[in-house]
Amino acid sequence: MEMGVCWIVLLRVLVLQLAGALVGGQVRYSVPEEAKAGTVVGRLAQDLGLEAGEPEARLLRLVSQGRRASVEVSGASGALVVSSRLDREELCGKSAPCSLRLEVLVERPLRVFHVELEVTDINDNAPVFRVNEEAFTIAEYPTLPGSRFPLEGASDADVGANAQLSYSLSPNEHFSLDHPGNNEHSSSLTLVLTKPLDRETMPIHHLVLTATDGGRPPLTGTVELLISVLDVNDNAPQFNQSVYKVKVLEGSEPGTQLITLNASDLDEGVNSEVIYLFSRHASAEVKEMFSIDENKGEIRLRRNLDYEEMDNYEIQIEARDKGSPPLSGHCKVVVEVLDVNDNAPEVWVTSLSVPVPEDAAVGTVVALLSVSDRDSGANGRVRCTVWPSAPFGLVSTFAGSYSLVLREALDRERVSEYEVEVRAEDGGAPPLRASRGLRVPVSDVNDNAPAFAQAVYTVLARENNAAGAELARLWARDPDEAGNGRVSYSVSESGGGAAVSGGGWRPASSYVSVDAESGRLWALQPLDYEELQVLQFEVRAVDAGEPALCGNATVQLFVLDENDNAPVLLPPAGGGPGAGAAGSAASSADSGALWAWATWGAPAGQVVAKIRAVDADSGYNAWLRYELWEPRGKGPFRVGLYSGEVSTARALEEADGPRQRLVIVVRDHGEPARSATATLSVSLVEGAEVALAAAGSGSSRAALAAAEGGAASATTTNVWLVVAICAVSSLFLLAVVLYGAARWAPRSAVLSGPGPATLVCASEVGSWSYSQRQSRSLCVADGGGKSDLMVFSPNFPPAAGSAAKETHPDAPALLQTVSGASSLPPFLFSRPFRRSLLPPVALFARPPGRLSLL
């Protein structure tokens, strides 16, 4: 409330001043410096007597006088406002008051007015000293209290009360500040010494001089006073102790340093420089026996000491400074001569039994030692130790005799030789030492059996490999040396074998052999997938030690199928010719002569015959397709691509002739593909003749109806097979992704085999991949043992890991190793286990009527 009243009074005063200025022909305004842009200084148009709207109509403006104006006239209102920063110190410096003369121009009619703008000072500048630090020196005791030292004051860019400075000094006990009064002049600013200085107590004084102006709020500035105290020689040298005791051995060489004395002087410069001398009370015998360096204070021997001649000396020493006058301090050095332990112990090896077997019992004596010292008393008492402290130790048998015995069990594979040092030390002061080194080799014992890198090795090999081809390389490590570590390899006699087709059993040694020295696994004969799919056996590694030790590893050899069998035509299902019958074929390479009847006027799609073939291979190599080779073009017959059914492509006419000769090629999907050719003769007869022919061959009219129904059933079966293939293939791909994610961690693997371990096949039906497999057949219709549905368990070779590094570096082939639970145990190929693997499988389509699970 009081503030509002003050502003009202101030405005009234300003109005009166403006009125008087208008009467005198001049307008005066006042504005504080640092006013913000846009601050209204005065209502110029109103003060000049202009009506509302006239300032803009009569073009009221300021006339520039060669310098940038910090005020401007507002457009329509005609008010004088601040346009930029006003700095009184920049405009007027130390001048007071600070007034700016402005000319205001008004047109219509043209008139000029003079406006005086006073910029008032605010406290926006702090006191400033010329330097941040001022240093000077004052002597300690000669300088008396009351001594005065002039100081340079601070300056303030403001004026008036804002520039009135007062000074203060940081609290201390040696100095005060003399300043008569608060003014802007600093000539009378003086530093007064109130207490004598002592350089040894405080060599440098740090004071802070503060200048404060009279503004509201006040601003301050500081300068640091650095006062160095000059030294006076008022302190004598002092030793850190009055008596020094030194022990020295007799027989010490001349020049031996006994002690280095150090006297300190609290003064500085020349007053603190000290020299060392023998005191005038020192005897001539002392001066002949010892010398002293006057600058360093080192006392040295000049002659040999003899303990029997004199066992101690007292030396008086004086330390004198170089001050004026010089001051000195004194001390005494007592030298005690000690008897010398000048004979070191001696160690002899009287007996050494090496090498030591690694299976030697704890407590076995390795060596006998003898120790002696020619000194007497404590200097002749000897203590012995052995280094390292394990696995050997010393046992004292009687005075001066020791036995080196075995304290811990040895392992040559860990340490094959020990460097043992027997150390002897007497009881002298200082003690003398001697040592004797022993080399103790450790002889090998066959205590390590050969160990394979993995317990189970998985080997992949293609069939029809050459006899003598290398399948894999096995390696067992034996850390023993010489014969104990020399390993030989062999196929275990009871290590297993394989069941061959026909129900027989053959031992593994009839298929493979292992090199006794290198561990290379060889094939003794070409492998036939149709005879052998999996061969599991054991390889034995035996060292040459006494007694020999051995280790075993299981090898699972998987034979990969190749397309080495062509399709073979089968005889007709009914055992004789007839509708849908075919004659027998001699071999897979020879053409089979088949015949069948067809009725005149038979509609399109009627099955007249079925070509039946089988392939001894497996998987993709046994997937058969049937193609009509002759006649080409638009003939009356067609052949099912995968069913082998011969049916009418259109209605049969008399123009087709009495007989049709069809050449049908049966081809598998192997690489390269193999094929067989069947020749089918179809006789075109009347319906009655067909019935008689069918009766003559043991068939009835129902056979023809069954043939027609079989064609429709086969077509339906093919559709469902394609649907099943697509569904199971999707499940297989999903299982592959999940299985790969679960087994992302790298595993030990070495693969072997001529070519890639995984074979990828594609056709118009779909694509599948297969590798390690074991097959069996399920016959759901007449025909051979091969099937339309083939199920494969996928094989994912693990990545090479740490176990792979254990294999022999020269292995020419890749041997997949599966260890632990990831290996392929024999029960993997059992019937119940294969049934449990139905999710991760791939399906292959074959002609309908047969099913095979691999």
PDB file of N, CA and C in Angstrom, residues 569-623:
ATOM      1  N   LEU A 569       9.673-105.131 -63.196  1.00  0.00           N
ATOM      2  CA  LEU A 569       8.260-105.386 -63.445  1.00  0.00           C
ATOM      3  C   LEU A 569       7.800-106.642 -62.708  1.00  0.00           C
ATOM      4  N   LEU A 570       6.608-106.597 -62.145  1.00  0.00           N
ATOM      5  CA  LEU A 570       6.062-107.706 -61.391  1.00  0.00           C
ATOM      6  C   LEU A 570       5.042-108.474 -62.243  1.00  0.00           C
ATOM      7  N   PRO A 571       4.830-109.762 -61.970  1.00  0.00           N
ATOM      8  CA  PRO A 571       3.814-110.523 -62.710  1.00  0.00           C
ATOM      9  C   PRO A 571       2.423-110.048 -62.335  1.00  0.00           C
ATOM     10  N   PRO A 572       1.441-110.432 -63.109  1.00  0.00           N
ATOM     11  CA  PRO A 572       0.080-109.964 -62.820  1.00  0.00           C
ATOM     12  C   PRO A 572      -0.404-110.465 -61.463  1.00  0.00           C
ATOM     13  N   ALA A 573      -1.330-109.706 -60.870  1.00  0.00           N
ATOM     14  CA  ALA A 573      -1.802-110.029 -59.517  1.00  0.00           C
ATOM     15  C   ALA A 573      -2.552-111.337 -59.458  1.00  0.00           C
ATOM     16  N   GLY A 574      -3.275-111.683 -60.481  1.00  0.00           N
ATOM     17  CA  GLY A 574      -4.106-112.888 -60.436  1.00  0.00           C
ATOM     18  C   GLY A 574      -3.378-114.148 -60.813  1.00  0.00           C
ATOM     19  N   GLY A 575      -2.129-114.057 -61.197  1.00  0.00           N
ATOM     20  CA  GLY A 575      -1.376-115.229 -61.570  1.00  0.00           C
ATOM     21  C   GLY A 575      -1.551-115.613 -62.996  1.00  0.00           C
ATOM     22  N   GLY A 576      -2.334-114.937 -63.786  1.00  0.00           N
ATOM     23  CA  GLY A 576      -2.546-115.243 -65.187  1.00  0.00           C
ATOM     24  C   GLY A 576      -3.046-114.055 -65.911  1.00  0.00           C
ATOM     25  N   PRO A 577      -3.071-114.076 -67.198  1.00  0.00           N
ATOM     26  CA  PRO A 577      -3.520-112.924 -67.950  1.00  0.00           C
ATOM     27  C   PRO A 577      -4.983-112.738 -67.839  1.00  0.00           C
ATOM     28  N   GLY A 578      -5.437-111.557 -68.129  1.00  0.00           N
ATOM     29  CA  GLY A 578      -6.833-111.189 -68.084  1.00  0.00           C
ATOM     30  C   GLY A 578      -6.965-109.713 -68.141  1.00  0.00           C
ATOM     31  N   ALA A 579      -8.172-109.228 -67.913  1.00  0.00           N
ATOM     32  CA  ALA A 579      -8.366-107.785 -67.878  1.00  0.00           C
ATOM     33  C   ALA A 579      -7.611-107.221 -66.713  1.00  0.00           C
ATOM     34  N   GLY A 580      -6.751-106.260 -66.955  1.00  0.00           N
ATOM     35  CA  GLY A 580      -5.918-105.703 -65.905  1.00  0.00           C
ATOM     36  C   GLY A 580      -4.739-106.550 -65.598  1.00  0.00           C
ATOM     37  N   ALA A 581      -4.458-107.634 -66.331  1.00  0.00           N
ATOM     38  CA  ALA A 581      -3.316-108.486 -66.043  1.00  0.00           C
ATOM     39  C   ALA A 581      -2.165-108.098 -66.920  1.00  0.00           C
ATOM     40  N   ALA A 582      -0.988-108.533 -66.513  1.00  0.00           N
ATOM     41  CA  ALA A 582       0.222-108.268 -67.297  1.00  0.00           C
ATOM     42  C   ALA A 582       1.107-109.469 -67.215  1.00  0.00           C
ATOM     43  N   GLY A 583       1.843-109.724 -68.274  1.00  0.00           N
ATOM     44  CA  GLY A 583       2.794-110.837 -68.264  1.00  0.00           C
ATOM     45  C   GLY A 583       3.983-110.540 -67.412  1.00  0.00           C
ATOM     46  N   SER A 584       4.767-111.582 -67.006  1.00  0.00           N
ATOM     47  CA  SER A 584       5.928-111.392 -66.134  1.00  0.00           C
ATOM     48  C   SER A 584       7.081-110.795 -66.909  1.00  0.00           C
ATOM     49  N   ALA A 585       7.993-110.098 -66.182  1.00  0.00           N
ATOM     50  CA  ALA A 585       9.199-109.505 -66.784  1.00  0.00           C
ATOM     51  C   ALA A 585      10.395-110.296 -66.352  1.00  0.00           C
ATOM     52  N   ALA A 586      11.397-110.385 -67.214  1.00  0.00           N
ATOM     53  CA  ALA A 586      12.588-111.186 -66.912  1.00  0.00           C
ATOM     54  C   ALA A 586      13.495-110.477 -65.945  1.00  0.00           C
ATOM     55  N   SER A 587      13.814-109.212 -66.143  1.00  0.00           N
ATOM     56  CA  SER A 587      14.741-108.458 -65.289  1.00  0.00           C
ATOM     57  C   SER A 587      14.381-107.002 -65.382  1.00  0.00           C
ATOM     58  N   SER A 588      15.095-106.200 -64.592  1.00  0.00           N
ATOM     59  CA  SER A 588      14.839-104.772 -64.589  1.00  0.00           C
ATOM     60  C   SER A 588      15.275-104.118 -65.857  1.00  0.00           C
ATOM     61  N   ALA A 589      16.193-104.714 -66.564  1.00  0.00           N
ATOM     62  CA  ALA A 589      16.706-104.098 -67.782  1.00  0.00           C
ATOM     63  C   ALA A 589      15.972-104.581 -69.018  1.00  0.00           C
ATOM     64  N   ASP A 590      15.274-105.731 -68.964  1.00  0.00           N
ATOM     65  CA  ASP A 590      14.604-106.289 -70.140  1.00  0.00           C
ATOM     66  C   ASP A 590      13.159-105.833 -70.185  1.00  0.00           C
ATOM     67  N   SER A 591      12.649-105.759 -71.383  1.00  0.00           N
ATOM     68  CA  SER A 591      11.238-105.383 -71.569  1.00  0.00           C
ATOM     69  C   SER A 591      10.349-106.573 -71.223  1.00  0.00           C
ATOM     70  N   GLY A 592       9.208-106.324 -70.585  1.00  0.00           N
ATOM     71  CA  GLY A 592       8.251-107.382 -70.274  1.00  0.00           C
ATOM     72  C   GLY A 592       7.118-107.393 -71.287  1.00  0.00           C
ATOM     73  N   ALA A 593       6.736-108.570 -71.792  1.00  0.00           N
ATOM     74  CA  ALA A 593       5.642-108.715 -72.757  1.00  0.00           C
ATOM     75  C   ALA A 593       4.357-108.950 -71.985  1.00  0.00           C
ATOM     76  N   LEU A 594       3.419-107.991 -72.018  1.00  0.00           N
ATOM     77  CA  LEU A 594       2.156-108.062 -71.294  1.00  0.00           C
ATOM     78  C   LEU A 594       1.005-107.960 -72.302  1.00  0.00           C
ATOM     79  N   TRP A 595      -0.133-108.491 -71.890  1.00  0.00           N
ATOM     80  CA  TRP A 595      -1.304-108.401 -72.782  1.00  0.00           C
ATOM     81  C   TRP A 595      -2.557-108.263 -71.948  1.00  0.00           C
ATOM     82  N   ALA A 596      -3.581-107.679 -72.601  1.00  0.00           N
ATOM     83  CA  ALA A 596      -4.866-107.442 -71.933  1.00  0.00           C
ATOM     84  C   ALA A 596      -5.940-107.301 -72.992  1.00  0.00           C
ATOM     85  N   TRP A 597      -7.272-107.370 -72.528  1.00  0.00           N
ATOM     86  CA  TRP A 597      -8.418-107.214 -73.442  1.00  0.00           C
ATOM     87  C   TRP A 597      -9.127-105.913 -73.129  1.00  0.00           C
ATOM     88  N   ALA A 598      -9.712-105.372 -74.154  1.00  0.00           N
ATOM     89  CA  ALA A 598     -10.567-104.191 -74.001  1.00  0.00           C
ATOM     90  C   ALA A 598     -11.800-104.367 -74.856  1.00  0.00           C
ATOM     91  N   THR A 599     -12.939-103.879 -74.414  1.00  0.00           N
ATOM     92  CA  THR A 599     -14.215-104.063 -75.091  1.00  0.00           C
ATOM     93  C   THR A 599     -14.475-102.916 -76.055  1.00  0.00           C
ATOM     94  N   TRP A 600     -15.006-103.284 -77.217  1.00  0.00           N
ATOM     95  CA  TRP A 600     -15.402-102.240 -78.178  1.00  0.00           C
ATOM     96  C   TRP A 600     -16.432-101.320 -77.519  1.00  0.00           C
ATOM     97  N   GLY A 601     -16.236-100.056 -77.734  1.00  0.00           N
ATOM     98  CA  GLY A 601     -17.182 -99.075 -77.187  1.00  0.00           C
ATOM     99  C   GLY A 601     -17.001 -98.801 -75.720  1.00  0.00           C
ATOM    100  N   ALA A 602     -15.897 -99.264 -75.114  1.00  0.00           N
ATOM    101  CA  ALA A 602     -15.644 -98.985 -73.683  1.00  0.00           C
ATOM    102  C   ALA A 602     -15.524 -97.468 -73.479  1.00  0.00           C
ATOM    103  N   PRO A 603     -16.144 -96.934 -72.434  1.00  0.00           N
ATOM    104  CA  PRO A 603     -16.101 -95.477 -72.235  1.00  0.00           C
ATOM    105  C   PRO A 603     -14.695 -95.030 -71.772  1.00  0.00           C
ATOM    106  N   ALA A 604     -14.457 -93.715 -71.835  1.00  0.00           N
ATOM    107  CA  ALA A 604     -13.175 -93.150 -71.383  1.00  0.00           C
ATOM    108  C   ALA A 604     -13.022 -93.332 -69.880  1.00  0.00           C
ATOM    109  N   GLY A 605     -11.827 -93.687 -69.447  1.00  0.00           N
ATOM    110  CA  GLY A 605     -11.532 -93.859 -68.028  1.00  0.00           C
ATOM    111  C   GLY A 605     -11.643 -95.281 -67.553  1.00  0.00           C
ATOM    112  N   GLN A 606     -11.993 -96.230 -68.402  1.00  0.00           N
ATOM    113  CA  GLN A 606     -12.105 -97.621 -67.965  1.00  0.00           C
ATOM    114  C   GLN A 606     -10.719 -98.238 -67.900  1.00  0.00           C
ATOM    115  N   VAL A 607     -10.393 -98.846 -66.729  1.00  0.00           N
ATOM    116  CA  VAL A 607      -9.091 -99.488 -66.540  1.00  0.00           C
ATOM    117  C   VAL A 607      -9.081-100.818 -67.268  1.00  0.00           C
ATOM    118  N   VAL A 608      -8.094-100.998 -68.142  1.00  0.00           N
ATOM    119  CA  VAL A 608      -7.970-102.243 -68.896  1.00  0.00           C
ATOM    120  C   VAL A 608      -6.810-103.081 -68.379  1.00  0.00           C
ATOM    121  N   ALA A 609      -5.821-102.434 -67.688  1.00  0.00           N
ATOM    122  CA  ALA A 609      -4.669-103.191 -67.182  1.00  0.00           C
ATOM    123  C   ALA A 609      -3.971-102.350 -66.119  1.00  0.00           C
ATOM    124  N   LYS A 610      -3.109-102.991 -65.348  1.00  0.00           N
ATOM    125  CA  LYS A 610      -2.321-102.297 -64.325  1.00  0.00           C
ATOM    126  C   LYS A 610      -0.878-102.797 -64.398  1.00  0.00           C
ATOM    127  N   ILE A 611       0.037-101.887 -64.644  1.00  0.00           N
ATOM    128  CA  ILE A 611       1.461-102.234 -64.699  1.00  0.00           C
ATOM    129  C   ILE A 611       2.006-102.170 -63.277  1.00  0.00           C
ATOM    130  N   ARG A 612       2.610-103.244 -62.844  1.00  0.00           N
ATOM    131  CA  ARG A 612       3.131-103.336 -61.472  1.00  0.00           C
ATOM    132  C   ARG A 612       4.634-103.488 -61.526  1.00  0.00           C
ATOM    133  N   ALA A 613       5.324-102.616 -60.743  1.00  0.00           N
ATOM    134  CA  ALA A 613       6.793-102.662 -60.709  1.00  0.00           C
ATOM    135  C   ALA A 613       7.261-102.361 -59.292  1.00  0.00           C
ATOM    136  N   VAL A 614       8.480-102.742 -58.988  1.00  0.00           N
ATOM    137  CA  VAL A 614       9.071-102.508 -57.675  1.00  0.00           C
ATOM    138  C   VAL A 614      10.533-102.134 -57.867  1.00  0.00           C
ATOM    139  N   ASP A 615      11.072-101.285 -56.936  1.00  0.00           N
ATOM    140  CA  ASP A 615      12.478-100.842 -56.993  1.00  0.00           C
ATOM    141  C   ASP A 615      13.138-101.241 -55.681  1.00  0.00           C
ATOM    142  N   ALA A 616      14.267-101.902 -55.778  1.00  0.00           N
ATOM    143  CA  ALA A 616      14.957-102.388 -54.572  1.00  0.00           C
ATOM    144  C   ALA A 616      15.541-101.261 -53.740  1.00  0.00           C
ATOM    145  N   ASP A 617      15.677-100.032 -54.310  1.00  0.00           N
ATOM    146  CA  ASP A 617      16.209 -98.909 -53.553  1.00  0.00           C
ATOM    147  C   ASP A 617      15.174 -98.428 -52.541  1.00  0.00           C
ATOM    148  N   SER A 618      15.513 -97.347 -51.903  1.00  0.00           N
ATOM    149  CA  SER A 618      14.644 -96.828 -50.857  1.00  0.00           C
ATOM    150  C   SER A 618      14.458 -95.342 -51.046  1.00  0.00           C
ATOM    151  N   GLY A 619      13.378 -94.826 -50.449  1.00  0.00           N
ATOM    152  CA  GLY A 619      13.151 -93.398 -50.436  1.00  0.00           C
ATOM    153  C   GLY A 619      12.879 -92.856 -51.819  1.00  0.00           C
ATOM    154  N   TYR A 620      13.461 -91.738 -52.114  1.00  0.00           N
ATOM    155  CA  TYR A 620      13.248 -91.064 -53.382  1.00  0.00           C
ATOM    156  C   TYR A 620      13.707 -91.927 -54.553  1.00  0.00           C
ATOM    157  N   ASN A 621      14.766 -92.707 -54.336  1.00  0.00           N
ATOM    158  CA  ASN A 621      15.283 -93.558 -55.406  1.00  0.00           C
ATOM    159  C   ASN A 621      14.289 -94.670 -55.787  1.00  0.00           C
ATOM    160  N   ALA A 622      13.352 -94.974 -54.923  1.00  0.00           N
ATOM    161  CA  ALA A 622      12.387 -96.042 -55.197  1.00  0.00           C
ATOM    162  C   ALA A 622      11.006 -95.513 -55.537  1.00  0.00           C
ATOM    163  N   TRP A 623      10.882 -94.213 -55.671  1.00  0.00           N
ATOM    164  CA  TRP A 623       9.589 -93.628 -56.020  1.00  0.00           C
ATOM    165  C   TRP A 623       9.428 -93.732 -57.535  1.00  0.00           C
TER     166      TRP A 623
END
